[in-house]
Coordinates of C-alpha atoms in Angstrom, one line a residue:
M1 CA -38.2 -97.6 -102.1
K2 CA -37.1 -101.0 -103.5
A3 CA -36.5 -101.3 -107.2
Q4 CA -38.5 -104.5 -107.3
L5 CA -41.5 -102.7 -105.9
I6 CA -41.3 -100.0 -108.5
G7 CA -41.0 -102.5 -111.3
T8 CA -43.6 -105.0 -110.2
S9 CA -46.0 -103.9 -107.5
L10 CA -46.4 -100.4 -108.9
A11 CA -46.2 -101.4 -112.6
V12 CA -44.3 -98.3 -113.5
A13 CA -41.9 -98.2 -116.5
A14 CA -38.3 -97.3 -115.8
A15 CA -37.6 -95.2 -118.9
V16 CA -36.9 -91.5 -118.2
A17 CA -38.2 -88.7 -120.5
A18 CA -36.4 -85.7 -119.0
A19 CA -33.5 -84.8 -116.8
A20 CA -34.1 -83.6 -113.2
T21 CA -33.8 -79.8 -112.5
C22 CA -33.3 -78.1 -109.2
T23 CA -33.1 -74.6 -107.7
A24 CA -29.8 -72.9 -107.7
P25 CA -27.7 -74.3 -104.8
V26 CA -27.6 -72.1 -101.8
P27 CA -24.1 -71.8 -100.3
N28 CA -23.5 -72.5 -96.6
T29 CA -27.0 -73.9 -96.2
D30 CA -28.3 -77.2 -94.7
Y31 CA -31.8 -78.5 -94.4
W32 CA -31.6 -80.8 -91.4
G33 CA -33.4 -84.1 -91.1
N34 CA -35.3 -86.2 -93.6
D35 CA -32.2 -88.1 -94.9
I36 CA -32.9 -90.9 -97.4
T37 CA -29.4 -91.9 -98.6
T38 CA -26.0 -90.4 -99.6
T39 CA -23.9 -90.5 -102.8
S40 CA -20.2 -89.5 -103.4
R41 CA -20.0 -86.7 -105.9
T42 CA -17.4 -84.0 -106.7
R43 CA -19.9 -81.5 -108.0
V44 CA -23.0 -80.1 -106.4
A45 CA -24.9 -80.4 -109.8
D46 CA -24.6 -84.1 -109.6
C47 CA -26.6 -84.1 -106.4
C48 CA -29.6 -82.8 -108.3
T49 CA -29.3 -85.6 -110.8
D50 CA -29.0 -88.2 -108.0
C51 CA -32.1 -86.7 -106.3
G52 CA -34.1 -86.9 -109.5
K53 CA -33.3 -90.6 -109.7
T54 CA -34.1 -91.4 -106.1
A55 CA -37.6 -92.3 -105.2
G56 CA -39.1 -89.8 -102.7
C57 CA -36.2 -87.3 -102.9
T58 CA -37.3 -83.7 -102.9
H59 CA -34.1 -81.8 -101.9
Y60 CA -30.5 -82.4 -101.2
V61 CA -27.5 -81.0 -99.2
F62 CA -24.0 -81.2 -100.7
N63 CA -21.1 -81.4 -98.2
S64 CA -18.2 -79.8 -100.1
Y65 CA -15.6 -81.0 -97.6
T66 CA -16.5 -84.7 -97.8
E67 CA -17.9 -84.4 -101.5
T68 CA -21.1 -86.1 -100.4
C69 CA -24.6 -85.6 -101.5
I70 CA -27.2 -86.1 -98.7
L71 CA -30.5 -86.8 -100.4
K72 CA -33.6 -85.9 -98.5
S73 CA -37.4 -86.4 -98.6
G74 CA -40.5 -84.4 -97.7
T75 CA -40.8 -80.7 -97.1
P76 CA -37.4 -79.2 -96.3
N77 CA -37.0 -78.1 -92.7
E78 CA -35.8 -74.6 -91.8
A79 CA -32.5 -73.8 -93.4
T80 CA -29.6 -73.5 -91.0
T81 CA -26.1 -72.1 -91.7
V82 CA -23.4 -74.7 -92.1
E83 CA -20.1 -73.7 -93.7
G84 CA -19.3 -75.7 -96.8
A85 CA -22.8 -77.0 -97.3
F86 CA -24.9 -76.3 -100.4
G87 CA -28.7 -76.8 -100.3
G88 CA -31.0 -77.3 -103.3
K89 CA -34.5 -78.3 -104.0
L90 CA -35.9 -80.5 -106.8
T91 CA -38.2 -78.5 -109.2
S92 CA -38.9 -81.2 -111.8
A93 CA -38.0 -84.9 -111.5
P94 CA -37.6 -87.5 -114.3
V95 CA -41.0 -88.7 -115.4
P96 CA -41.9 -92.2 -116.7
T97 CA -42.4 -92.4 -120.5
T98 CA -45.3 -94.7 -119.8
A99 CA -48.1 -93.6 -117.5
A100 CA -48.5 -95.6 -114.3
V101 CA -51.0 -98.5 -114.6
P102 CA -53.8 -98.4 -112.0
V103 CA -53.1 -101.0 -109.4
S104 CA -55.4 -102.5 -106.8
G105 CA -54.5 -101.8 -103.2
G106 CA -55.3 -105.4 -102.4
N107 CA -57.9 -108.1 -103.1
Q108 CA -60.4 -106.4 -100.8
C109 CA -59.3 -102.8 -101.3
S110 CA -59.8 -100.0 -103.8
I111 CA -57.2 -98.7 -106.4
V112 CA -54.1 -97.5 -104.5
E113 CA -53.5 -93.8 -104.3
R114 CA -49.9 -92.9 -104.8
D115 CA -48.1 -90.2 -102.8
T116 CA -51.2 -89.9 -100.6
D117 CA -51.8 -89.9 -96.8
Y118 CA -55.0 -89.6 -94.8
I119 CA -54.4 -87.6 -91.6
G120 CA -55.0 -89.2 -88.2
N121 CA -57.3 -92.0 -87.1
D122 CA -54.4 -94.4 -86.7
I123 CA -55.3 -97.8 -85.1
T124 CA -52.1 -99.7 -85.2
T125 CA -49.1 -100.5 -87.6
T126 CA -47.6 -103.6 -89.2
T127 CA -44.4 -104.2 -91.1
R128 CA -45.0 -105.2 -94.7
S129 CA -42.7 -105.1 -97.8
Q130 CA -45.7 -104.6 -100.2
F131 CA -48.6 -102.3 -99.8
A132 CA -51.1 -105.0 -100.9
D133 CA -50.4 -106.9 -97.7
C134 CA -51.7 -103.8 -95.8
C135 CA -55.1 -104.5 -97.2
T136 CA -55.1 -108.0 -95.7
D137 CA -54.0 -106.6 -92.4
C138 CA -56.7 -104.0 -92.5
S139 CA -59.4 -106.5 -93.3
K140 CA -58.4 -108.5 -90.2
T141 CA -58.3 -105.5 -87.8
A142 CA -61.5 -104.4 -86.1
G143 CA -62.7 -100.9 -87.2
C144 CA -60.1 -100.6 -90.0
T145 CA -61.5 -98.7 -93.0
H146 CA -58.3 -97.8 -94.9
Y147 CA -54.5 -97.9 -94.7
V148 CA -51.5 -95.8 -95.6
W149 CA -48.3 -97.6 -96.5
N150 CA -45.0 -95.8 -95.9
S151 CA -42.7 -97.1 -98.6
F152 CA -39.5 -95.8 -97.0
T153 CA -40.1 -97.7 -93.7
E154 CA -42.2 -100.4 -95.2
T155 CA -44.9 -99.8 -92.6
C156 CA -48.7 -100.3 -92.9
I157 CA -50.6 -97.6 -90.9
L158 CA -54.0 -99.0 -90.4
K159 CA -56.7 -96.4 -89.9
S160 CA -60.4 -96.0 -89.0
G161 CA -63.1 -93.6 -90.1
S162 CA -62.2 -91.1 -92.8
G163 CA -59.6 -88.3 -92.6
D164 CA -58.4 -85.4 -94.8
R165 CA -56.5 -86.4 -97.9
T166 CA -53.1 -84.9 -98.2
P167 CA -50.1 -85.4 -100.5
V168 CA -47.1 -87.2 -98.9
T169 CA -44.2 -88.4 -101.1
G170 CA -43.7 -92.2 -100.8
A171 CA -47.0 -92.9 -99.1
F172 CA -49.6 -95.2 -100.7
A173 CA -53.3 -95.3 -99.5
A174 CA -56.2 -97.5 -100.3
K175 CA -59.7 -98.1 -98.8
L176 CA -61.2 -101.4 -97.7
K177 CA -64.3 -102.2 -99.8
A178 CA -66.1 -103.8 -96.8
P179 CA -64.7 -102.3 -93.6
A180 CA -63.8 -104.8 -90.8
P181 CA -66.6 -104.9 -88.3
L182 CA -66.2 -103.6 -84.8
P183 CA -66.4 -106.3 -82.0
S184 CA -70.0 -106.9 -80.9
P185 CA -70.9 -105.1 -77.7
S186 CA -71.1 -107.2 -74.6
P187 CA -74.7 -108.1 -73.6
S188 CA -74.0 -107.5 -69.9
P189 CA -75.2 -104.3 -68.4
S190 CA -72.7 -101.5 -68.2
P191 CA -72.7 -97.9 -66.9
S192 CA -73.9 -95.1 -69.3
P193 CA -70.9 -93.7 -71.1
S194 CA -69.8 -90.2 -70.2
P195 CA -70.1 -87.5 -72.9
S196 CA -67.0 -87.3 -75.0
S197 CA -65.7 -84.7 -77.4
Q198 CA -64.1 -87.6 -79.4
A199 CA -65.8 -87.8 -82.8
P200 CA -67.0 -91.1 -84.2
G201 CA -64.2 -92.7 -86.2
C202 CA -61.3 -91.1 -84.4
G203 CA -59.9 -94.4 -83.3
E204 CA -57.5 -94.8 -80.5
R205 CA -55.5 -91.8 -79.5
V206 CA -52.0 -91.9 -80.8
R207 CA -49.5 -89.2 -79.8
K208 CA -46.8 -88.6 -82.3
S209 CA -43.6 -86.5 -82.2
W210 CA -43.8 -83.1 -83.8
R211 CA -41.2 -84.4 -86.3
M212 CA -43.6 -87.2 -87.4
L213 CA -46.5 -84.9 -88.1
T214 CA -47.4 -83.9 -91.7
D215 CA -47.5 -80.2 -92.6
A216 CA -51.3 -80.4 -92.5
E217 CA -51.3 -82.0 -89.0
R218 CA -49.0 -79.3 -87.7
K219 CA -51.1 -76.5 -89.0
L220 CA -54.2 -78.1 -87.6
Y221 CA -52.7 -78.3 -84.1
L222 CA -51.4 -74.7 -84.3
K223 CA -54.9 -73.6 -85.5
A224 CA -56.5 -75.3 -82.5
T225 CA -54.0 -73.7 -80.1
S226 CA -54.6 -70.2 -81.5
S227 CA -58.3 -70.7 -81.2
A228 CA -58.0 -71.8 -77.6
M229 CA -55.8 -68.8 -76.7
A230 CA -58.1 -66.3 -78.5
R231 CA -61.2 -67.7 -76.7
G232 CA -59.7 -67.7 -73.3
D233 CA -59.9 -71.5 -72.8
H234 CA -56.1 -71.9 -72.8
K235 CA -55.8 -69.3 -70.1
L236 CA -58.1 -71.2 -67.8
F237 CA -55.6 -74.0 -67.7
V238 CA -52.8 -71.5 -66.9
T239 CA -54.7 -70.3 -63.8
V240 CA -55.1 -73.9 -62.6
H241 CA -51.4 -74.8 -63.0
S242 CA -50.3 -71.6 -61.3
N243 CA -52.6 -72.0 -58.3
A244 CA -50.4 -72.3 -55.2
M245 CA -52.2 -75.4 -53.9
T246 CA -52.3 -77.1 -57.3
F247 CA -48.7 -76.3 -58.2
G248 CA -47.5 -77.6 -54.8
E249 CA -49.1 -81.0 -55.3
A250 CA -48.1 -81.3 -59.0
H251 CA -44.4 -80.7 -58.3
G252 CA -41.7 -81.3 -55.7
S253 CA -40.3 -84.8 -56.5
T254 CA -43.2 -86.7 -55.2
C255 CA -45.4 -89.6 -56.3
S256 CA -48.0 -87.1 -57.8
F257 CA -45.8 -85.4 -60.5
W258 CA -46.2 -87.8 -63.5
L259 CA -49.8 -88.8 -62.9
W260 CA -51.1 -85.3 -62.0
H261 CA -49.8 -84.1 -65.3
R262 CA -51.3 -87.0 -67.2
R263 CA -54.8 -86.0 -66.1
F264 CA -54.1 -82.4 -66.8
L265 CA -52.9 -83.1 -70.3
L266 CA -55.9 -85.3 -71.2
A267 CA -58.2 -82.5 -70.2
Y268 CA -56.3 -80.0 -72.2
E269 CA -56.4 -82.4 -75.2
E270 CA -60.2 -82.5 -74.7
M271 CA -60.4 -78.7 -74.7
L272 CA -58.4 -78.6 -78.0
R273 CA -60.8 -81.1 -79.5
S274 CA -63.8 -79.0 -78.4
Q275 CA -62.6 -76.0 -80.5
G276 CA -64.5 -77.2 -83.5
P277 CA -65.4 -80.4 -85.6
E278 CA -62.1 -80.2 -87.5
F279 CA -60.2 -80.7 -84.3
A280 CA -62.2 -83.5 -82.9
C281 CA -59.5 -86.1 -83.3
L282 CA -56.5 -84.0 -82.1
T283 CA -53.9 -85.5 -79.8
I284 CA -51.1 -83.5 -78.2
P285 CA -47.8 -84.2 -79.9
Y286 CA -44.4 -84.6 -78.1
I287 CA -41.0 -83.1 -78.7
D288 CA -38.4 -85.8 -79.4
Y289 CA -35.5 -84.0 -77.8
V290 CA -33.4 -87.1 -77.8
Q291 CA -33.3 -86.9 -81.6
D292 CA -32.8 -83.1 -81.4
S293 CA -29.8 -83.9 -79.2
V294 CA -28.4 -86.2 -81.8
D295 CA -28.6 -83.5 -84.4
F296 CA -27.0 -81.0 -81.9
R297 CA -24.0 -83.3 -81.3
S298 CA -23.6 -84.0 -85.0
G299 CA -23.4 -80.3 -85.8
K300 CA -26.6 -80.2 -87.9
C301 CA -28.0 -77.5 -85.6
N302 CA -26.8 -75.3 -82.7
S303 CA -29.9 -74.2 -80.7
V304 CA -33.3 -75.4 -79.5
K305 CA -34.9 -73.3 -82.3
S306 CA -32.7 -74.8 -85.1
C307 CA -32.7 -78.4 -83.7
S308 CA -36.4 -78.6 -82.8
N309 CA -39.0 -78.0 -85.5
A310 CA -41.6 -78.0 -82.8
A311 CA -39.9 -75.0 -81.1
A312 CA -39.5 -73.2 -84.5
D313 CA -43.1 -73.7 -85.4
L314 CA -44.4 -72.5 -82.1
L315 CA -42.2 -69.5 -82.3
A316 CA -43.7 -68.7 -85.7
L317 CA -47.2 -69.0 -84.4
A318 CA -48.9 -65.6 -84.8
P319 CA -49.2 -63.8 -81.4
V320 CA -52.7 -63.8 -79.9
A321 CA -53.5 -60.3 -78.4
A322 CA -55.7 -61.9 -75.7
N323 CA -53.0 -64.2 -74.6
P324 CA -49.4 -62.9 -74.9
V325 CA -46.5 -65.3 -74.2
R326 CA -43.1 -64.4 -72.7
R327 CA -40.1 -66.3 -74.0
G328 CA -36.3 -66.3 -73.9
D329 CA -34.2 -66.3 -77.0
W330 CA -34.5 -69.9 -78.3
S331 CA -32.1 -69.2 -81.1
R332 CA -29.3 -68.9 -78.5
V333 CA -30.4 -71.7 -76.1
R334 CA -28.4 -74.9 -76.4
Y335 CA -29.5 -78.4 -75.7
D336 CA -28.2 -79.7 -72.3
D337 CA -26.6 -83.1 -72.0
R338 CA -29.7 -84.2 -69.9
F339 CA -31.7 -84.5 -73.2
G340 CA -29.4 -87.1 -74.6
F341 CA -30.0 -90.8 -74.8
E342 CA -27.5 -91.7 -72.1
A343 CA -28.9 -89.4 -69.4
I344 CA -32.6 -90.1 -70.1
K345 CA -32.2 -94.0 -70.3
R346 CA -30.3 -93.9 -67.0
L347 CA -33.1 -91.9 -65.4
I348 CA -36.0 -94.2 -66.3
L349 CA -34.2 -97.5 -66.8
P350 CA -31.2 -97.6 -64.5
A351 CA -29.4 -100.9 -65.3
G352 CA -29.3 -103.2 -62.2
Q353 CA -31.7 -101.2 -60.1
K354 CA -35.4 -101.4 -59.3
P355 CA -36.3 -98.0 -57.7
T356 CA -39.9 -97.0 -56.8
M357 CA -42.0 -95.1 -59.2
T358 CA -41.6 -92.1 -56.9
A359 CA -37.8 -92.3 -57.2
I360 CA -38.0 -92.6 -61.0
S361 CA -40.5 -89.7 -61.2
A362 CA -38.4 -87.5 -59.0
A363 CA -35.3 -88.2 -61.2
V364 CA -37.2 -87.2 -64.3
E365 CA -38.7 -84.1 -62.7
T366 CA -35.4 -82.7 -61.3
N367 CA -33.5 -83.5 -64.5
V368 CA -34.9 -83.3 -68.0
H369 CA -38.2 -81.7 -66.9
N370 CA -36.8 -78.9 -64.8
I371 CA -34.0 -78.2 -67.2
F372 CA -36.3 -77.7 -70.3
H373 CA -38.3 -75.2 -68.2
S374 CA -35.1 -73.5 -67.1
I375 CA -33.3 -73.1 -70.5
L376 CA -36.3 -71.8 -72.4
G377 CA -36.8 -68.8 -70.1
G378 CA -39.9 -66.5 -70.1
D379 CA -43.2 -68.1 -68.9
M380 CA -41.6 -71.5 -68.9
Q381 CA -39.5 -70.6 -65.9
T382 CA -42.5 -69.7 -63.8
A383 CA -45.6 -71.4 -62.3
S384 CA -47.5 -70.0 -65.3
S385 CA -45.3 -72.1 -67.6
N386 CA -48.2 -73.6 -69.4
N387 CA -49.0 -70.2 -70.8
D388 CA -46.4 -71.2 -73.5
P389 CA -48.0 -73.9 -75.7
I390 CA -44.7 -75.7 -75.8
F391 CA -45.4 -76.8 -72.2
Y392 CA -47.9 -79.4 -73.4
L393 CA -45.5 -80.9 -76.0
H394 CA -42.8 -81.0 -73.3
H395 CA -45.1 -82.7 -70.8
A396 CA -46.3 -85.2 -73.5
T397 CA -42.6 -86.2 -73.7
I398 CA -42.3 -86.5 -69.9
D399 CA -45.5 -88.7 -70.0
L400 CA -43.9 -90.7 -72.8
L401 CA -41.0 -91.5 -70.5
H402 CA -43.4 -92.9 -67.9
T403 CA -45.0 -95.1 -70.7
I404 CA -41.6 -96.5 -71.6
Y405 CA -40.8 -97.1 -68.0
R406 CA -44.1 -98.9 -67.5
E407 CA -43.6 -101.1 -70.6
C408 CA -40.1 -102.1 -69.6
R409 CA -40.4 -102.5 -65.8
L410 CA -44.0 -103.1 -64.9
K411 CA -45.2 -106.1 -67.0
G412 CA -47.1 -108.3 -64.7
V413 CA -46.4 -106.1 -61.7
A414 CA -49.3 -105.8 -59.1
D415 CA -51.0 -102.4 -58.7
N416 CA -49.8 -102.2 -55.1
D417 CA -46.1 -102.7 -56.1
E418 CA -44.0 -99.6 -55.2
R419 CA -42.7 -99.5 -58.7
N420 CA -46.3 -98.9 -59.9
F421 CA -47.4 -96.4 -57.2
K422 CA -46.3 -95.6 -53.7
E423 CA -48.2 -93.1 -51.5
C424 CA -46.4 -90.0 -50.5
T425 CA -46.8 -86.7 -48.7
V426 CA -47.0 -83.4 -50.7
R427 CA -46.5 -79.9 -49.4
Y428 CA -49.3 -78.3 -51.4
D429 CA -49.1 -74.6 -50.6
G430 CA -45.5 -74.2 -49.2
R431 CA -46.6 -74.9 -45.6
N432 CA -49.4 -77.5 -45.3
T433 CA -49.2 -81.1 -46.4
R434 CA -51.5 -83.9 -47.4
N435 CA -51.1 -87.6 -48.0
V436 CA -51.5 -88.7 -51.5
R437 CA -52.7 -92.3 -51.8
G438 CA -53.9 -94.4 -54.7
N439 CA -57.5 -93.4 -54.2
T440 CA -56.7 -89.7 -53.8
A441 CA -58.0 -87.3 -56.5
P442 CA -55.4 -85.0 -58.0
M443 CA -55.8 -81.4 -56.7
M444 CA -56.7 -79.1 -59.5
M445 CA -58.1 -75.7 -58.4
Q446 CA -59.6 -72.9 -60.5
A447 CA -59.2 -70.2 -57.9
S448 CA -60.9 -71.8 -54.9
T449 CA -63.1 -74.2 -56.9
D450 CA -62.1 -77.7 -58.1
V451 CA -62.0 -78.0 -61.9
T452 CA -64.8 -80.7 -61.8
A453 CA -67.1 -78.0 -60.3
D454 CA -66.0 -75.1 -62.3
P455 CA -68.8 -74.4 -64.9
R456 CA -66.3 -73.4 -67.6
M457 CA -63.9 -76.3 -67.2
K458 CA -65.8 -79.4 -65.9
K459 CA -66.8 -80.5 -69.4
W460 CA -63.2 -81.1 -70.3
F461 CA -62.4 -83.1 -67.2
E462 CA -65.6 -85.1 -67.2
G463 CA -64.9 -88.8 -67.5
V464 CA -61.0 -88.5 -67.3
P465 CA -59.9 -90.9 -64.6
N466 CA -59.7 -89.0 -61.3
T467 CA -57.6 -91.0 -58.9
Y468 CA -53.8 -91.4 -58.9
M469 CA -54.1 -95.3 -59.1
A470 CA -56.5 -95.1 -62.0
L471 CA -54.0 -93.0 -63.9
T472 CA -51.0 -95.3 -63.7
D473 CA -51.6 -97.1 -67.0
A474 CA -52.2 -95.0 -70.2
S475 CA -53.6 -98.0 -72.0
K476 CA -56.4 -98.5 -69.4
L477 CA -58.0 -95.2 -69.3
G478 CA -61.2 -96.2 -71.2
K479 CA -62.1 -93.9 -74.0
F480 CA -59.1 -91.7 -72.9
S481 CA -56.6 -94.5 -73.5
Y482 CA -53.7 -93.6 -75.8
K483 CA -50.3 -94.9 -77.1
Y484 CA -47.2 -93.2 -78.6
S485 CA -45.6 -93.5 -81.9
L486 CA -41.9 -93.8 -81.5
A487 CA -38.8 -93.6 -83.7
G488 CA -35.0 -93.5 -83.3
F489 CA -33.5 -93.9 -79.8
L490 CA -36.9 -93.8 -78.2
V491 CA -37.5 -97.1 -80.0
D492 CA -34.2 -98.4 -78.7
M493 CA -35.3 -97.6 -75.2
N494 CA -38.8 -99.0 -75.4
N495 CA -37.6 -102.1 -77.4
Q496 CA -34.4 -103.0 -75.5
C497 CA -35.3 -101.7 -72.1
D498 CA -32.7 -102.5 -69.4
A499 CA -30.1 -103.8 -71.9
V500 CA -27.3 -101.4 -72.7
S501 CA -28.5 -100.7 -76.2
T502 CA -25.5 -100.5 -78.6
R503 CA -27.0 -102.2 -81.7
K504 CA -30.5 -102.3 -83.2
K505 CA -32.5 -105.4 -82.3
D506 CA -35.6 -106.9 -83.8
L507 CA -38.7 -105.1 -82.7
R508 CA -40.7 -106.9 -80.0
E509 CA -44.4 -106.8 -79.4
S510 CA -45.3 -103.5 -77.8
G511 CA -48.2 -101.4 -76.7
Q512 CA -46.6 -98.5 -78.6
I513 CA -46.1 -98.0 -82.3
M514 CA -42.4 -98.4 -83.1
T515 CA -40.8 -97.4 -86.4
R516 CA -37.1 -97.7 -87.5
M517 CA -35.4 -94.7 -89.0
G518 CA -32.2 -94.8 -91.0
R519 CA -29.9 -91.9 -90.0
S520 CA -26.2 -92.0 -90.2
E521 CA -25.8 -89.7 -87.2
N522 CA -27.8 -92.2 -85.1
D523 CA -25.6 -95.0 -86.2
I524 CA -22.5 -93.0 -85.2
Q525 CA -23.9 -92.6 -81.7
R526 CA -24.7 -96.3 -81.5
D527 CA -21.2 -97.1 -82.6
W528 CA -19.8 -94.8 -80.0
R529 CA -21.9 -96.5 -77.3
A530 CA -20.8 -99.9 -78.6
A531 CA -17.1 -98.9 -78.4
V532 CA -17.5 -97.5 -74.8
Y533 CA -19.5 -100.5 -73.8
T534 CA -16.9 -102.9 -75.1
Q535 CA -14.1 -101.0 -73.4
G536 CA -16.1 -100.9 -70.1
Q537 CA -16.4 -104.7 -70.3
A538 CA -12.7 -105.0 -70.9
D539 CA -12.2 -102.8 -67.8
G540 CA -14.3 -105.2 -65.8
L541 CA -17.3 -102.9 -65.2
S542 CA -20.9 -104.0 -64.8
D543 CA -23.7 -102.8 -67.2
G544 CA -24.9 -100.3 -64.6
A545 CA -21.4 -99.0 -64.0
I546 CA -20.8 -98.6 -67.8
E547 CA -24.0 -96.6 -68.1
D548 CA -22.8 -94.3 -65.3
E549 CA -19.4 -93.8 -67.1
M550 CA -21.1 -93.2 -70.4
E551 CA -23.1 -90.4 -68.7
K552 CA -20.0 -88.8 -67.2
I553 CA -18.1 -89.0 -70.6
M554 CA -21.0 -87.2 -72.3
V555 CA -21.0 -84.5 -69.6
M556 CA -17.4 -83.9 -70.5
M557 CA -18.2 -83.8 -74.2
Y558 CA -20.9 -81.1 -73.7
E559 CA -18.5 -79.1 -71.6
N560 CA -15.6 -79.3 -74.0
C561 CA -16.7 -80.5 -77.5
F562 CA -20.0 -79.0 -78.4
P563 CA -20.0 -75.2 -78.8
G564 CA -22.6 -73.7 -76.5
G565 CA -23.0 -76.9 -74.5
T566 CA -21.3 -75.6 -71.4
V567 CA -22.6 -77.4 -68.3
E568 CA -24.1 -75.0 -65.7
D569 CA -26.2 -75.2 -62.6
F570 CA -29.8 -73.8 -62.1
T571 CA -30.1 -70.2 -61.2
P572 CA -31.1 -69.5 -57.5
E573 CA -34.3 -67.8 -58.7
F574 CA -35.3 -70.9 -60.7
K575 CA -34.5 -73.2 -57.8
A576 CA -36.7 -71.1 -55.5
T577 CA -39.7 -71.1 -57.9
W578 CA -39.6 -74.9 -58.5
G579 CA -38.6 -75.9 -55.0
I580 CA -35.3 -77.4 -56.2
T581 CA -32.8 -78.1 -53.3
E582 CA -30.2 -80.0 -55.2
P583 CA -27.7 -78.9 -57.9
K584 CA -28.2 -80.0 -61.5
R585 CA -26.9 -83.6 -61.8
S586 CA -24.6 -82.8 -64.8
W587 CA -23.1 -80.0 -62.8
T588 CA -22.4 -82.3 -59.8
L589 CA -20.8 -84.9 -62.1
L590 CA -18.7 -82.3 -63.8
Q591 CA -17.3 -81.0 -60.5
G592 CA -16.6 -84.5 -59.4
I593 CA -14.7 -85.3 -62.6
K594 CA -12.7 -82.0 -62.4
S595 CA -11.8 -82.4 -58.7
G596 CA -10.9 -86.1 -59.1
T597 CA -13.5 -87.2 -56.5
N598 CA -15.6 -89.0 -59.2
P599 CA -13.2 -89.6 -62.2
I600 CA -14.1 -91.5 -65.4
H601 CA -13.3 -95.1 -65.0
I602 CA -13.4 -96.1 -68.7
S603 CA -9.9 -96.4 -70.1
R604 CA -9.2 -94.9 -73.6
W605 CA -12.4 -92.8 -73.4
T606 CA -10.6 -89.8 -75.0
E607 CA -9.4 -92.0 -77.9
I608 CA -12.9 -93.4 -78.5
N609 CA -14.4 -89.9 -78.5
M610 CA -11.7 -88.8 -81.0
E611 CA -12.6 -91.7 -83.3
Y612 CA -16.4 -90.9 -83.4
Y613 CA -16.7 -87.2 -82.6
N614 CA -13.2 -85.9 -83.5
C615 CA -12.9 -84.4 -80.0
A616 CA -11.2 -86.0 -77.0
G617 CA -13.5 -84.3 -74.5
D618 CA -10.9 -83.8 -71.7
V619 CA -10.1 -80.2 -72.7
K620 CA -11.9 -77.4 -74.5
S621 CA -11.8 -77.7 -78.3
Y622 CA -13.5 -74.5 -79.2

């Protein structure tokens, strides 16, 4: 938080009455994520002092090798073992000698509530350096009743309705005295609305990454999931997904994959909302495995469990006797190179190319989609993969990639453009086929009955758009419309689109919510990309060719630099289940590089790798 804001906007005296105290530092311990800033110190005790003086700091990690204090905010994530690291938590911070003076949240708002968030009901965001400006934005936004200002990112989160109050360090909340009116309804006749489980005041659906959720939001989602599993509602969706006819249409590198799952996820979201009034505004979160991969590369974590707090939290979810889940050992599963920025950006936004939606969809399905199913093991490797609740977070991420693709490639494109939708033929039961057109309804069978006719499930599918063409734009689904809240490299992709993103650029207008995050490991990766890009230009390569070379270089890094990141192909059993006929792309690239049939064409690539990752990448370093 800026000193000026503390001194003026918040009217808080700067004098300190007591020194900060912390828990005893725990040797060889890191708490990944939530970094605020760093300081250079020779003693671990000084990190506690620095944390106490830093707004929002709740814990720290001391790197004894570099003599650096990494100051962190929020609730500490799961501890991971890192040699030479010392982790500690703040127990009492310095307090002002003068009590904070009550400050209005703006001319039209109530007194501001410090370190306070109200969960859910997000409408939109604005960027403001002072929280009082959020009040003005709220008063001009239809349906806005209150706001929460994130002092670290200087972001106003405008909200509707009410919401559960929860403590969040660095958040400032205030309510509008006279809520902005909703637009007057059109006088023209309109069809009667379909019944909805969406409670009044929920506002627009916003899907956030699991990393973004507060502890209260995570607990609420897990509680809804446990309820659905105990009542048998979750299992009903498993039988639909594993139905041979359904599974055949939903998979197989066709035009149906992305949009079939979009409808399926919306119905599941409706089911979760129906578990009780407290869940009425839930949305399915997504897994930011692009950021997880950054942490894996930087050595902050070494497995899906330690890199992904979503995976860790779902593993910790108490087993439901009525709905057991089979899993592999996620503490030993490593992130594949396919989850990194280079590979995903190339899948959905290949520079210099304009493939059809079917081609993009097939690329996503056969790469990051299939690989996540493969590496997690257990139910996730089977047609009953959605028995594991992580399935829905995974597919929310896959859906997010379609949203970014649409934002970047389909502005102003006609519905009948092949980049929006192109009809295809699906083999829906292993033998028979059917043509899927824009006006085709996705096949979703509960045994031999369509879900819209099944007495147990039809209420959750009611009103959800039911043709492939109607599902192409997530912002035009009526009351089921939704957007995503993005951070990190997902912002880079959505914001910079086809440009080879090597530096941050000003945020453009977007249908998604984009928030900057300051993390040193992200900047290292951007600097690496900038160095490779500059060298590629010097070598006379096009942007598209440079992206291809970056992808190949990173394959070599996973093979030789990151412990446990060895590149392997799918197993024959997994290929048979999911109808995969081609080897994994990273495996093909690795064989081409090793054999010399597809060498890396960026000169000095090993030197660049050494500079930023301390590993050349051409030979095993571990």
